[in-house]
Amino acid sequence: AIATVALRVMHPQQYWAGLQAFASLGDKAGSKELLKMSETLQYWATVFNILTVICNRETLNHRDHSLIPKCFDILTSMGNYLNARMSMPSLQLEFRYNPGCMIAFLGRIKRHGVHAVEGDQIAWACYMRDAVHIYAGIPSCGWARLDGKK
C-alpha cells in the first residue's frame, strides 16, 4: 500500500492508469464469469499489476523487458541485514539498499542489480506489465513530469 501511495505522488498518470486497468479487469472477469479472477481482484491492494517477492538473492544487472517503459517500478526492501547496495551502472550510481528503503525507477530502461548481502533480505518489486494494460484495454500512461502537466 505504501508503494501505491508513493506512486500517486510521483506519477499520477501511472497511478490512475493502474486503477482503470483493474476496474476494466473486474468488468471483464464479471462478464466472462471468471470467478477466481473476480475474487482475486477483490483482495489485490495495489495499482501495480505485478508483485515479485525476492528473498536472499543477488540480482545481476539487468533490464526488465516485459515492463512498461514509461512506468516506475518500486522496490521496497526489508529484513535483517546491512550494507546492501543497488547499482545502476549506466548512470554510474550505487544506492544504499538497507531495510526500509524504497527505490523507484524505470526498470525497463535502466539496468539495475542488487549485490549479495549477509543476513535475511526480502524485497518487494512492484511494477506494471504492458500486456495487462493491453488486455484491459487501458493505455498505460505518459512519462512522469515534474511540472504536473499532462
Short mmCIF file of C-alpha atoms in Angstrom, two decimals:
data_model
loop_
_atom_site.label_atom_id
_atom_site.label_comp_id
_atom_site.label_asym_id
_atom_site.label_seq_id
_atom_site.Cartn_x
_atom_site.Cartn_y
_atom_site.Cartn_z
CA ALA A 1 0.00 0.00 0.00
CA ILE A 2 2.89 2.39 0.69
CA ALA A 3 4.24 1.91 -2.83
CA THR A 4 0.80 2.76 -4.24
CA VAL A 5 0.64 5.99 -2.21
CA ALA A 6 4.18 6.90 -3.27
CA LEU A 7 3.23 6.29 -6.91
CA ARG A 8 0.17 8.56 -6.57
CA VAL A 9 2.55 11.40 -5.72
CA MET A 10 5.41 10.54 -8.11
CA HIS A 11 3.47 9.61 -11.24
CA PRO A 12 -0.28 10.34 -11.03
CA GLN A 13 -0.92 9.21 -14.64
CA GLN A 14 0.54 5.78 -13.90
CA TYR A 15 -1.50 5.55 -10.70
CA TRP A 16 -4.79 6.33 -12.49
CA ALA A 17 -3.93 4.03 -15.41
CA GLY A 18 -3.40 1.23 -12.89
CA LEU A 19 -6.75 1.88 -11.21
CA GLN A 20 -8.54 1.99 -14.57
CA ALA A 21 -6.88 -1.25 -15.67
CA PHE A 22 -8.09 -3.05 -12.54
CA ALA A 23 -11.62 -1.68 -12.99
CA SER A 24 -11.60 -2.95 -16.56
CA LEU A 25 -10.23 -6.34 -15.47
CA GLY A 26 -13.04 -6.57 -12.91
CA ASP A 27 -15.61 -5.86 -15.62
CA LYS A 28 -14.06 -8.48 -17.92
CA ALA A 29 -13.94 -11.05 -15.11
CA GLY A 30 -17.63 -10.45 -14.36
CA SER A 31 -18.77 -10.60 -17.98
CA LYS A 32 -16.76 -13.76 -18.71
CA GLU A 33 -17.71 -15.38 -15.40
CA LEU A 34 -14.08 -15.73 -14.29
CA LEU A 35 -14.87 -16.32 -10.62
CA LYS A 36 -11.29 -16.87 -9.43
CA MET A 37 -10.16 -13.65 -11.12
CA SER A 38 -13.06 -11.68 -9.64
CA GLU A 39 -12.24 -13.00 -6.17
CA THR A 40 -8.52 -12.26 -6.51
CA LEU A 41 -9.16 -8.69 -7.70
CA GLN A 42 -11.19 -8.01 -4.55
CA TYR A 43 -8.09 -8.60 -2.41
CA TRP A 44 -5.41 -7.06 -4.67
CA ALA A 45 -4.34 -3.99 -2.68
CA THR A 46 -2.18 -2.07 -5.14
CA VAL A 47 -2.44 -0.36 -8.54
CA PHE A 48 0.60 -2.33 -9.73
CA ASN A 49 -0.37 -5.43 -11.71
CA ILE A 50 2.74 -7.46 -10.82
CA LEU A 51 4.34 -8.09 -7.43
CA THR A 52 7.53 -10.12 -7.17
CA VAL A 53 8.95 -11.17 -3.82
CA ILE A 54 12.73 -11.70 -3.86
CA CYS A 55 14.35 -13.39 -0.84
CA ASN A 56 18.08 -13.61 -0.01
CA ARG A 57 19.16 -13.29 -3.61
CA GLU A 58 21.66 -11.26 -5.55
CA THR A 59 20.21 -9.94 -8.79
CA LEU A 60 22.71 -9.31 -11.55
CA ASN A 61 22.45 -6.12 -13.56
CA HIS A 62 19.53 -6.40 -15.97
CA ARG A 63 16.62 -4.61 -17.60
CA ASP A 64 13.04 -5.81 -17.22
CA HIS A 65 11.96 -6.12 -20.85
CA SER A 66 8.32 -7.08 -20.23
CA LEU A 67 7.57 -3.89 -18.31
CA ILE A 68 6.11 -0.58 -19.48
CA PRO A 69 8.98 1.80 -20.36
CA LYS A 70 7.27 4.95 -19.05
CA CYS A 71 6.18 3.43 -15.75
CA PHE A 72 8.01 3.41 -12.45
CA ASP A 73 8.95 0.18 -10.74
CA ILE A 74 9.06 0.50 -6.97
CA LEU A 75 11.28 -1.80 -4.93
CA THR A 76 10.94 -1.97 -1.15
CA SER A 77 13.48 -3.81 0.94
CA MET A 78 13.08 -5.30 4.41
CA GLY A 79 14.79 -7.83 6.63
CA ASN A 80 17.71 -8.26 9.00
CA TYR A 81 20.87 -7.35 7.08
CA LEU A 82 23.25 -4.46 6.48
CA ASN A 83 25.25 -2.86 3.69
CA ALA A 84 23.06 -3.78 0.75
CA ARG A 85 23.68 -1.89 -2.47
CA MET A 86 21.63 -1.39 -5.61
CA SER A 87 23.59 -0.41 -8.69
CA MET A 88 22.57 1.35 -11.88
CA PRO A 89 25.74 1.05 -13.97
CA SER A 90 24.59 3.11 -16.97
CA LEU A 91 24.11 6.07 -14.60
CA GLN A 92 27.26 5.20 -12.65
CA LEU A 93 25.18 5.17 -9.46
CA GLU A 94 25.08 2.91 -6.46
CA PHE A 95 22.49 3.31 -3.69
CA ARG A 96 22.29 2.04 -0.14
CA TYR A 97 19.52 -0.53 -0.09
CA ASN A 98 19.12 -1.24 3.60
CA PRO A 99 15.91 -2.42 5.34
CA GLY A 100 13.02 0.00 4.90
CA CYS A 101 14.44 1.52 1.72
CA MET A 102 12.14 2.22 -1.23
CA ILE A 103 13.57 2.95 -4.69
CA ALA A 104 11.53 3.99 -7.75
CA PHE A 105 13.00 3.90 -11.26
CA LEU A 106 12.31 2.86 -14.85
CA GLY A 107 13.29 -0.81 -14.77
CA ARG A 108 12.81 -1.43 -18.46
CA ILE A 109 15.12 1.44 -19.41
CA LYS A 110 17.79 1.43 -16.69
CA ARG A 111 19.98 -1.59 -15.99
CA HIS A 112 19.91 -2.36 -12.28
CA GLY A 113 21.02 -5.01 -9.84
CA VAL A 114 21.34 -5.73 -6.13
CA HIS A 115 24.53 -7.10 -4.62
CA ALA A 116 24.56 -10.11 -2.29
CA VAL A 117 24.29 -9.40 1.46
CA GLU A 118 24.86 -11.29 4.70
CA GLY A 119 21.60 -11.84 6.57
CA ASP A 120 17.96 -12.14 5.64
CA GLN A 121 16.73 -9.80 2.92
CA ILE A 122 13.28 -9.58 1.36
CA ALA A 123 12.44 -7.20 -1.46
CA TRP A 124 9.01 -6.46 -2.89
CA ALA A 125 9.20 -5.40 -6.53
CA CYS A 126 6.02 -3.67 -7.74
CA TYR A 127 5.64 -2.95 -11.43
CA MET A 128 3.27 -2.94 -14.41
CA ARG A 129 3.29 -5.16 -17.46
CA ASP A 130 2.09 -3.73 -20.74
CA ALA A 131 0.28 -6.98 -21.62
CA VAL A 132 -2.12 -6.50 -18.70
CA HIS A 133 -2.98 -2.96 -19.82
CA ILE A 134 -3.44 -4.14 -23.41
CA TYR A 135 -5.79 -6.94 -22.29
CA ALA A 136 -7.69 -4.48 -20.09
CA GLY A 137 -7.96 -2.02 -23.00
CA ILE A 138 -6.41 0.79 -20.94
CA PRO A 139 -3.44 2.82 -22.22
CA SER A 140 -0.58 2.63 -19.71
CA CYS A 141 0.47 6.28 -19.21
CA GLY A 142 2.82 9.00 -20.35
CA TRP A 143 6.17 9.95 -18.89
CA ALA A 144 6.26 11.31 -15.34
CA ARG A 145 6.57 15.10 -15.28
CA LEU A 146 7.89 17.46 -12.65
CA ASP A 147 5.62 20.32 -13.64
CA GLY A 148 2.37 18.38 -13.10
CA LYS A 149 1.16 18.90 -16.70
CA LYS A 150 -0.21 16.05 -18.80
#
